[in-house]
Amino acid sequence: STYRAIKTGALAIALTTAAPLAAQAQSAAPAPVKWNAELGVATENMGKGLGKNDDQIALLGSLTASRGGFYANLAAGSADLSNGAWAEATATVGYKGSFAGFSTNSAIIDRYQAGVDTGVDDNSIEFQQDLARDFGRVNARLRVNYTPDGLGKTDAAWWTELQGSVKLDRATTISAAIADRSADNGADYVAWNLGGKRKLNDRFALDVRWFDTDSHDLGSRYDGRLV
C-alpha cells in the first residue's frame, strides 16, 4: 500500500508539472502568418498628392502578409502617365512597433512603373518612417519618405507629411493631411487633402476626399480633384 501511495503521488506531481510546461510550449509557439487582401476602385489613382490616372477610373489591389510586427505587401494600380506608364506597382517590407508611447512603422518600398517610354527610369527605392500617437479619438501622424534616386529624371527626393484624424464613431473617421515635396531635378510643391472614410460593413468601405496642391501651373496632375 505504501508503494501504491508513492506511485500515485508521483503520478499526480508529474501531471501537475506537465500541464504548465505544455502551456508554456504552446504560448512559445510562433505567431501564425496573417494574410489580408484589398481590392478597390477609385475615380483617380493618387500618389503623393498627384493624380496618376488622368481622371479615369482606377483599379487598385494589394496583398499583405504579416507576422508579429513584420509585414510584406504587394500593391498595384492602373495609371495613365505622360511617360507612357499604364500601371504602377510597389513591393514593401516593414516593421510596425512602438516607442515611448508612439506607434512606429518603418518600411522599404520598391516602386515600379510598367510601360514607360524607352530610356525612362521606371524603378525607385524609397525609405519611409511613420510616427503616430493617439489622443483619445484623435490620431496624429508624421510621415517622412526619402528616395535617393526617383522615377524618371528625378534624383533624391523627400516627402514630409503631417496627418490628423478624428473618429466620429466606430465606423466613421475624418482626416486631413498636408505635405511638402522637395526633389532634386524634379518638382517642388505642397499638397493637402481633406475627407472622410466610412466602413459600410466588415468588408466594404467608402472614402471621399478632396486633393489639391499649390502648383496648378505644373499640369493637370497638380489640379484639385474630388476622389
PDB file of C-alpha atoms in Angstrom:
ATOM      1  CA  SER A   1       0.000   0.000   0.000  1.00  0.00           C
ATOM      2  CA  THR A   2       2.915   2.340   0.712  1.00  0.00           C
ATOM      3  CA  TYR A   3       4.308   1.631  -2.776  1.00  0.00           C
ATOM      4  CA  ARG A   4       0.935   2.377  -4.350  1.00  0.00           C
ATOM      5  CA  ALA A   5       0.638   5.677  -2.455  1.00  0.00           C
ATOM      6  CA  ILE A   6       4.108   6.772  -3.520  1.00  0.00           C
ATOM      7  CA  LYS A   7       3.375   5.765  -7.132  1.00  0.00           C
ATOM      8  CA  THR A   8       0.043   7.622  -7.145  1.00  0.00           C
ATOM      9  CA  GLY A   9       1.612  10.745  -5.623  1.00  0.00           C
ATOM     10  CA  ALA A  10       4.435  10.705  -8.153  1.00  0.00           C
ATOM     11  CA  LEU A  11       1.920  10.455 -10.996  1.00  0.00           C
ATOM     12  CA  ALA A  12      -0.036  13.429  -9.645  1.00  0.00           C
ATOM     13  CA  ILE A  13       3.129  15.511  -9.376  1.00  0.00           C
ATOM     14  CA  ALA A  14       4.125  14.553 -12.929  1.00  0.00           C
ATOM     15  CA  LEU A  15       0.725  15.537 -14.335  1.00  0.00           C
ATOM     16  CA  THR A  16       0.695  18.819 -12.409  1.00  0.00           C
ATOM     17  CA  THR A  17       4.181  19.662 -13.687  1.00  0.00           C
ATOM     18  CA  ALA A  18       3.406  18.680 -17.278  1.00  0.00           C
ATOM     19  CA  ALA A  19       0.366  20.952 -17.552  1.00  0.00           C
ATOM     20  CA  PRO A  20       2.197  24.307 -17.153  1.00  0.00           C
ATOM     21  CA  LEU A  21       5.062  23.049 -19.304  1.00  0.00           C
ATOM     22  CA  ALA A  22       2.598  22.270 -22.097  1.00  0.00           C
ATOM     23  CA  ALA A  23       1.002  25.707 -21.694  1.00  0.00           C
ATOM     24  CA  GLN A  24       4.414  27.377 -21.870  1.00  0.00           C
ATOM     25  CA  ALA A  25       5.297  25.421 -25.003  1.00  0.00           C
ATOM     26  CA  GLN A  26       2.023  26.437 -26.612  1.00  0.00           C
ATOM     27  CA  SER A  27       2.492  30.121 -25.731  1.00  0.00           C
ATOM     28  CA  ALA A  28       6.056  29.998 -27.061  1.00  0.00           C
ATOM     29  CA  ALA A  29       4.894  28.771 -30.474  1.00  0.00           C
ATOM     30  CA  PRO A  30       5.487  31.343 -33.255  1.00  0.00           C
ATOM     31  CA  ALA A  31       2.551  33.520 -34.248  1.00  0.00           C
ATOM     32  CA  PRO A  32       0.847  32.440 -37.490  1.00  0.00           C
ATOM     33  CA  VAL A  33       1.208  34.464 -40.667  1.00  0.00           C
ATOM     34  CA  LYS A  34      -1.823  36.687 -41.247  1.00  0.00           C
ATOM     35  CA  TRP A  35      -2.995  37.465 -44.785  1.00  0.00           C
ATOM     36  CA  ASN A  36      -5.026  40.441 -45.934  1.00  0.00           C
ATOM     37  CA  ALA A  37      -6.241  41.265 -49.449  1.00  0.00           C
ATOM     38  CA  GLU A  38      -7.827  44.512 -50.618  1.00  0.00           C
ATOM     39  CA  LEU A  39      -9.487  45.433 -53.895  1.00  0.00           C
ATOM     40  CA  GLY A  40     -10.557  48.951 -54.774  1.00  0.00           C
ATOM     41  CA  VAL A  41     -11.938  51.215 -57.439  1.00  0.00           C
ATOM     42  CA  ALA A  42     -11.426  54.991 -57.481  1.00  0.00           C
ATOM     43  CA  THR A  43     -12.147  57.967 -59.689  1.00  0.00           C
ATOM     44  CA  GLU A  44      -8.388  58.635 -59.661  1.00  0.00           C
ATOM     45  CA  ASN A  45      -5.251  56.764 -58.600  1.00  0.00           C
ATOM     46  CA  MET A  46      -3.497  59.189 -56.229  1.00  0.00           C
ATOM     47  CA  GLY A  47       0.143  59.194 -55.171  1.00  0.00           C
ATOM     48  CA  LYS A  48       1.958  61.843 -53.105  1.00  0.00           C
ATOM     49  CA  GLY A  49      -0.924  64.233 -53.712  1.00  0.00           C
ATOM     50  CA  LEU A  50      -0.937  63.867 -57.509  1.00  0.00           C
ATOM     51  CA  GLY A  51      -3.317  62.166 -59.921  1.00  0.00           C
ATOM     52  CA  LYS A  52      -1.858  59.196 -61.795  1.00  0.00           C
ATOM     53  CA  ASN A  53      -4.785  58.082 -63.925  1.00  0.00           C
ATOM     54  CA  ASP A  54      -5.700  61.175 -65.965  1.00  0.00           C
ATOM     55  CA  ASP A  55      -9.159  61.418 -64.302  1.00  0.00           C
ATOM     56  CA  GLN A  56     -10.098  57.903 -65.411  1.00  0.00           C
ATOM     57  CA  ILE A  57     -11.464  55.082 -63.268  1.00  0.00           C
ATOM     58  CA  ALA A  58      -8.585  53.356 -61.470  1.00  0.00           C
ATOM     59  CA  LEU A  59      -8.411  49.747 -60.313  1.00  0.00           C
ATOM     60  CA  LEU A  60      -6.365  49.095 -57.164  1.00  0.00           C
ATOM     61  CA  GLY A  61      -5.305  45.973 -55.306  1.00  0.00           C
ATOM     62  CA  SER A  62      -2.961  44.825 -52.571  1.00  0.00           C
ATOM     63  CA  LEU A  63      -1.917  41.684 -50.688  1.00  0.00           C
ATOM     64  CA  THR A  64      -0.271  41.788 -47.252  1.00  0.00           C
ATOM     65  CA  ALA A  65       1.345  39.064 -45.168  1.00  0.00           C
ATOM     66  CA  SER A  66       2.210  39.885 -41.553  1.00  0.00           C
ATOM     67  CA  ARG A  67       3.706  38.067 -38.591  1.00  0.00           C
ATOM     68  CA  GLY A  68       4.185  39.846 -35.316  1.00  0.00           C
ATOM     69  CA  GLY A  69       5.347  43.353 -36.199  1.00  0.00           C
ATOM     70  CA  PHE A  70       6.861  42.373 -39.550  1.00  0.00           C
ATOM     71  CA  TYR A  71       4.922  42.605 -42.811  1.00  0.00           C
ATOM     72  CA  ALA A  72       5.340  42.372 -46.574  1.00  0.00           C
ATOM     73  CA  ASN A  73       2.996  43.982 -49.082  1.00  0.00           C
ATOM     74  CA  LEU A  74       2.458  43.852 -52.842  1.00  0.00           C
ATOM     75  CA  ALA A  75       0.241  46.554 -54.360  1.00  0.00           C
ATOM     76  CA  ALA A  76      -0.673  47.709 -57.869  1.00  0.00           C
ATOM     77  CA  GLY A  77      -2.894  50.261 -59.534  1.00  0.00           C
ATOM     78  CA  SER A  78      -3.755  51.379 -63.043  1.00  0.00           C
ATOM     79  CA  ALA A  79      -2.116  54.560 -64.362  1.00  0.00           C
ATOM     80  CA  ASP A  80      -2.033  56.817 -67.407  1.00  0.00           C
ATOM     81  CA  LEU A  81       1.102  58.966 -67.218  1.00  0.00           C
ATOM     82  CA  SER A  82       2.902  61.158 -69.721  1.00  0.00           C
ATOM     83  CA  ASN A  83       5.962  58.861 -69.583  1.00  0.00           C
ATOM     84  CA  GLY A  84       3.854  56.047 -71.075  1.00  0.00           C
ATOM     85  CA  ALA A  85       3.222  54.095 -67.856  1.00  0.00           C
ATOM     86  CA  TRP A  86      -0.087  52.209 -67.735  1.00  0.00           C
ATOM     87  CA  ALA A  87       0.346  50.755 -64.230  1.00  0.00           C
ATOM     88  CA  GLU A  88       2.359  51.253 -61.071  1.00  0.00           C
ATOM     89  CA  ALA A  89       3.300  48.552 -58.548  1.00  0.00           C
ATOM     90  CA  THR A  90       5.063  48.545 -55.192  1.00  0.00           C
ATOM     91  CA  ALA A  91       6.722  45.849 -53.098  1.00  0.00           C
ATOM     92  CA  THR A  92       7.117  46.809 -49.442  1.00  0.00           C
ATOM     93  CA  VAL A  93       8.741  45.222 -46.400  1.00  0.00           C
ATOM     94  CA  GLY A  94       8.441  46.815 -42.985  1.00  0.00           C
ATOM     95  CA  TYR A  95       8.065  46.581 -39.244  1.00  0.00           C
ATOM     96  CA  LYS A  96       5.369  48.087 -37.001  1.00  0.00           C
ATOM     97  CA  GLY A  97       6.305  48.702 -33.391  1.00  0.00           C
ATOM     98  CA  SER A  98       6.087  51.250 -30.593  1.00  0.00           C
ATOM     99  CA  PHE A  99       8.433  53.673 -28.875  1.00  0.00           C
ATOM    100  CA  ALA A 100       7.825  55.979 -25.899  1.00  0.00           C
ATOM    101  CA  GLY A 101       4.068  55.893 -26.382  1.00  0.00           C
ATOM    102  CA  PHE A 102       4.252  56.361 -30.159  1.00  0.00           C
ATOM    103  CA  SER A 103       3.355  53.845 -32.872  1.00  0.00           C
ATOM    104  CA  THR A 104       6.096  53.382 -35.451  1.00  0.00           C
ATOM    105  CA  ASN A 105       6.107  51.979 -38.979  1.00  0.00           C
ATOM    106  CA  SER A 106       9.445  51.582 -40.762  1.00  0.00           C
ATOM    107  CA  ALA A 107       9.354  50.472 -44.399  1.00  0.00           C
ATOM    108  CA  ILE A 108      11.441  49.993 -47.543  1.00  0.00           C
ATOM    109  CA  ILE A 109       9.440  50.388 -50.771  1.00  0.00           C
ATOM    110  CA  ASP A 110      10.422  49.246 -54.272  1.00  0.00           C
ATOM    111  CA  ARG A 111       8.326  51.227 -56.778  1.00  0.00           C
ATOM    112  CA  TYR A 112       7.975  50.173 -60.425  1.00  0.00           C
ATOM    113  CA  GLN A 113       6.080  51.689 -63.365  1.00  0.00           C
ATOM    114  CA  ALA A 114       5.081  49.417 -66.252  1.00  0.00           C
ATOM    115  CA  GLY A 115       5.129  50.511 -69.885  1.00  0.00           C
ATOM    116  CA  VAL A 116       7.291  53.633 -69.622  1.00  0.00           C
ATOM    117  CA  ASP A 117       8.909  55.062 -72.743  1.00  0.00           C
ATOM    118  CA  THR A 118      12.326  53.758 -73.774  1.00  0.00           C
ATOM    119  CA  GLY A 119      15.151  55.292 -71.743  1.00  0.00           C
ATOM    120  CA  VAL A 120      12.902  56.468 -68.865  1.00  0.00           C
ATOM    121  CA  ASP A 121      13.845  55.307 -65.346  1.00  0.00           C
ATOM    122  CA  ASP A 122      10.987  53.044 -64.270  1.00  0.00           C
ATOM    123  CA  ASN A 123      12.167  51.944 -60.815  1.00  0.00           C
ATOM    124  CA  SER A 124      12.997  53.581 -57.468  1.00  0.00           C
ATOM    125  CA  ILE A 125      13.680  52.573 -53.865  1.00  0.00           C
ATOM    126  CA  GLU A 126      12.053  54.553 -51.040  1.00  0.00           C
ATOM    127  CA  PHE A 127      12.720  54.583 -47.299  1.00  0.00           C
ATOM    128  CA  GLN A 128       9.728  55.552 -45.195  1.00  0.00           C
ATOM    129  CA  GLN A 129       9.191  56.200 -41.481  1.00  0.00           C
ATOM    130  CA  ASP A 130       5.856  56.842 -39.733  1.00  0.00           C
ATOM    131  CA  LEU A 131       5.475  58.115 -36.182  1.00  0.00           C
ATOM    132  CA  ALA A 132       1.928  58.269 -34.778  1.00  0.00           C
ATOM    133  CA  ARG A 133       0.113  58.766 -31.480  1.00  0.00           C
ATOM    134  CA  ASP A 134      -3.475  58.560 -30.282  1.00  0.00           C
ATOM    135  CA  PHE A 135      -5.062  61.251 -28.136  1.00  0.00           C
ATOM    136  CA  GLY A 136      -8.428  59.708 -27.378  1.00  0.00           C
ATOM    137  CA  ARG A 137     -10.399  59.800 -30.624  1.00  0.00           C
ATOM    138  CA  VAL A 138      -7.737  61.948 -32.284  1.00  0.00           C
ATOM    139  CA  ASN A 139      -4.708  60.467 -34.057  1.00  0.00           C
ATOM    140  CA  ALA A 140      -1.678  62.434 -35.269  1.00  0.00           C
ATOM    141  CA  ARG A 141       0.884  61.006 -37.684  1.00  0.00           C
ATOM    142  CA  LEU A 142       4.165  62.243 -39.133  1.00  0.00           C
ATOM    143  CA  ARG A 143       5.488  60.533 -42.282  1.00  0.00           C
ATOM    144  CA  VAL A 144       8.918  61.044 -43.829  1.00  0.00           C
ATOM    145  CA  ASN A 145       9.683  59.365 -47.174  1.00  0.00           C
ATOM    146  CA  TYR A 146      13.065  59.556 -48.888  1.00  0.00           C
ATOM    147  CA  THR A 147      14.319  58.199 -52.195  1.00  0.00           C
ATOM    148  CA  PRO A 148      17.955  58.584 -53.278  1.00  0.00           C
ATOM    149  CA  ASP A 149      17.014  58.218 -56.961  1.00  0.00           C
ATOM    150  CA  GLY A 150      13.416  58.838 -58.012  1.00  0.00           C
ATOM    151  CA  LEU A 151      11.465  57.840 -61.101  1.00  0.00           C
ATOM    152  CA  GLY A 152      12.201  59.428 -64.448  1.00  0.00           C
ATOM    153  CA  LYS A 153      14.719  62.281 -64.262  1.00  0.00           C
ATOM    154  CA  THR A 154      14.149  62.909 -60.546  1.00  0.00           C
ATOM    155  CA  ASP A 155      17.170  62.382 -58.305  1.00  0.00           C
ATOM    156  CA  ALA A 156      16.982  62.489 -54.495  1.00  0.00           C
ATOM    157  CA  ALA A 157      13.539  63.462 -53.169  1.00  0.00           C
ATOM    158  CA  TRP A 158      11.780  63.984 -49.826  1.00  0.00           C
ATOM    159  CA  TRP A 159       8.089  63.745 -48.904  1.00  0.00           C
ATOM    160  CA  THR A 160       7.225  65.061 -45.420  1.00  0.00           C
ATOM    161  CA  GLU A 161       3.577  64.739 -44.392  1.00  0.00           C
ATOM    162  CA  LEU A 162       1.591  65.594 -41.271  1.00  0.00           C
ATOM    163  CA  GLN A 163      -1.830  63.946 -40.918  1.00  0.00           C
ATOM    164  CA  GLY A 164      -4.555  64.268 -38.304  1.00  0.00           C
ATOM    165  CA  SER A 165      -7.717  62.162 -37.987  1.00  0.00           C
ATOM    166  CA  VAL A 166     -10.762  62.073 -35.709  1.00  0.00           C
ATOM    167  CA  LYS A 167     -13.041  59.088 -35.084  1.00  0.00           C
ATOM    168  CA  LEU A 168     -16.643  60.287 -35.092  1.00  0.00           C
ATOM    169  CA  ASP A 169     -17.939  56.816 -34.260  1.00  0.00           C
ATOM    170  CA  ARG A 170     -16.874  53.177 -34.647  1.00  0.00           C
ATOM    171  CA  ALA A 171     -17.357  53.320 -38.419  1.00  0.00           C
ATOM    172  CA  THR A 172     -16.599  56.914 -39.425  1.00  0.00           C
ATOM    173  CA  THR A 173     -13.284  58.798 -39.497  1.00  0.00           C
ATOM    174  CA  ILE A 174     -12.496  62.226 -40.908  1.00  0.00           C
ATOM    175  CA  SER A 175      -8.913  63.206 -41.660  1.00  0.00           C
ATOM    176  CA  ALA A 176      -6.728  65.893 -43.192  1.00  0.00           C
ATOM    177  CA  ALA A 177      -3.093  65.970 -44.277  1.00  0.00           C
ATOM    178  CA  ILE A 178      -0.578  68.477 -45.575  1.00  0.00           C
ATOM    179  CA  ALA A 179       2.769  67.572 -47.107  1.00  0.00           C
ATOM    180  CA  ASP A 180       5.863  69.115 -48.645  1.00  0.00           C
ATOM    181  CA  ARG A 181       7.561  67.565 -51.686  1.00  0.00           C
ATOM    182  CA  SER A 182      11.170  68.524 -52.323  1.00  0.00           C
ATOM    183  CA  ALA A 183      13.147  66.935 -55.173  1.00  0.00           C
ATOM    184  CA  ASP A 184      16.455  67.380 -56.945  1.00  0.00           C
ATOM    185  CA  ASN A 185      15.846  67.714 -60.688  1.00  0.00           C
ATOM    186  CA  GLY A 186      12.091  67.395 -60.020  1.00  0.00           C
ATOM    187  CA  ALA A 187       9.031  69.364 -58.980  1.00  0.00           C
ATOM    188  CA  ASP A 188       8.742  71.003 -55.545  1.00  0.00           C
ATOM    189  CA  TYR A 189       5.197  71.530 -54.269  1.00  0.00           C
ATOM    190  CA  VAL A 190       2.882  71.465 -51.269  1.00  0.00           C
ATOM    191  CA  ALA A 191      -0.072  69.038 -51.291  1.00  0.00           C
ATOM    192  CA  TRP A 192      -3.029  68.573 -48.971  1.00  0.00           C
ATOM    193  CA  ASN A 193      -6.216  66.548 -48.688  1.00  0.00           C
ATOM    194  CA  LEU A 194      -9.382  66.517 -46.576  1.00  0.00           C
ATOM    195  CA  GLY A 195     -12.080  63.863 -46.417  1.00  0.00           C
ATOM    196  CA  GLY A 196     -13.813  61.062 -44.582  1.00  0.00           C
ATOM    197  CA  LYS A 197     -13.940  57.275 -44.544  1.00  0.00           C
ATOM    198  CA  ARG A 198     -16.992  55.198 -43.660  1.00  0.00           C
ATOM    199  CA  LYS A 199     -16.963  51.452 -43.019  1.00  0.00           C
ATOM    200  CA  LEU A 200     -20.169  50.148 -44.575  1.00  0.00           C
ATOM    201  CA  ASN A 201     -19.642  46.678 -43.069  1.00  0.00           C
ATOM    202  CA  ASP A 202     -16.779  44.290 -42.270  1.00  0.00           C
ATOM    203  CA  ARG A 203     -15.714  44.047 -45.930  1.00  0.00           C
ATOM    204  CA  PHE A 204     -16.637  47.333 -47.632  1.00  0.00           C
ATOM    205  CA  ALA A 205     -15.605  50.923 -47.015  1.00  0.00           C
ATOM    206  CA  LEU A 206     -16.102  54.236 -48.833  1.00  0.00           C
ATOM    207  CA  ASP A 207     -13.617  57.133 -48.817  1.00  0.00           C
ATOM    208  CA  VAL A 208     -14.480  60.573 -50.251  1.00  0.00           C
ATOM    209  CA  ARG A 209     -11.640  63.095 -50.298  1.00  0.00           C
ATOM    210  CA  TRP A 210     -10.554  66.395 -51.844  1.00  0.00           C
ATOM    211  CA  PHE A 211      -6.919  66.550 -53.015  1.00  0.00           C
ATOM    212  CA  ASP A 212      -5.108  69.733 -54.045  1.00  0.00           C
ATOM    213  CA  THR A 213      -1.665  71.340 -54.433  1.00  0.00           C
ATOM    214  CA  ASP A 214      -0.184  74.822 -54.663  1.00  0.00           C
ATOM    215  CA  SER A 215       1.243  74.172 -58.157  1.00  0.00           C
ATOM    216  CA  HIS A 216      -1.615  74.017 -60.673  1.00  0.00           C
ATOM    217  CA  ASP A 217       0.661  75.637 -63.254  1.00  0.00           C
ATOM    218  CA  LEU A 218       2.740  72.422 -63.409  1.00  0.00           C
ATOM    219  CA  GLY A 219      -0.025  70.478 -65.160  1.00  0.00           C
ATOM    220  CA  SER A 220      -3.345  68.721 -64.687  1.00  0.00           C
ATOM    221  CA  ARG A 221      -1.865  66.159 -62.265  1.00  0.00           C
ATOM    222  CA  TYR A 222      -1.404  69.009 -59.760  1.00  0.00           C
ATOM    223  CA  ASP A 223      -5.011  70.281 -60.020  1.00  0.00           C
ATOM    224  CA  GLY A 224      -7.544  69.924 -57.218  1.00  0.00           C
ATOM    225  CA  ARG A 225      -9.927  66.955 -57.512  1.00  0.00           C
ATOM    226  CA  LEU A 226     -12.605  65.085 -55.586  1.00  0.00           C
ATOM    227  CA  VAL A 227     -11.773  61.361 -55.342  1.00  0.00           C
TER     228      VAL A 227
END
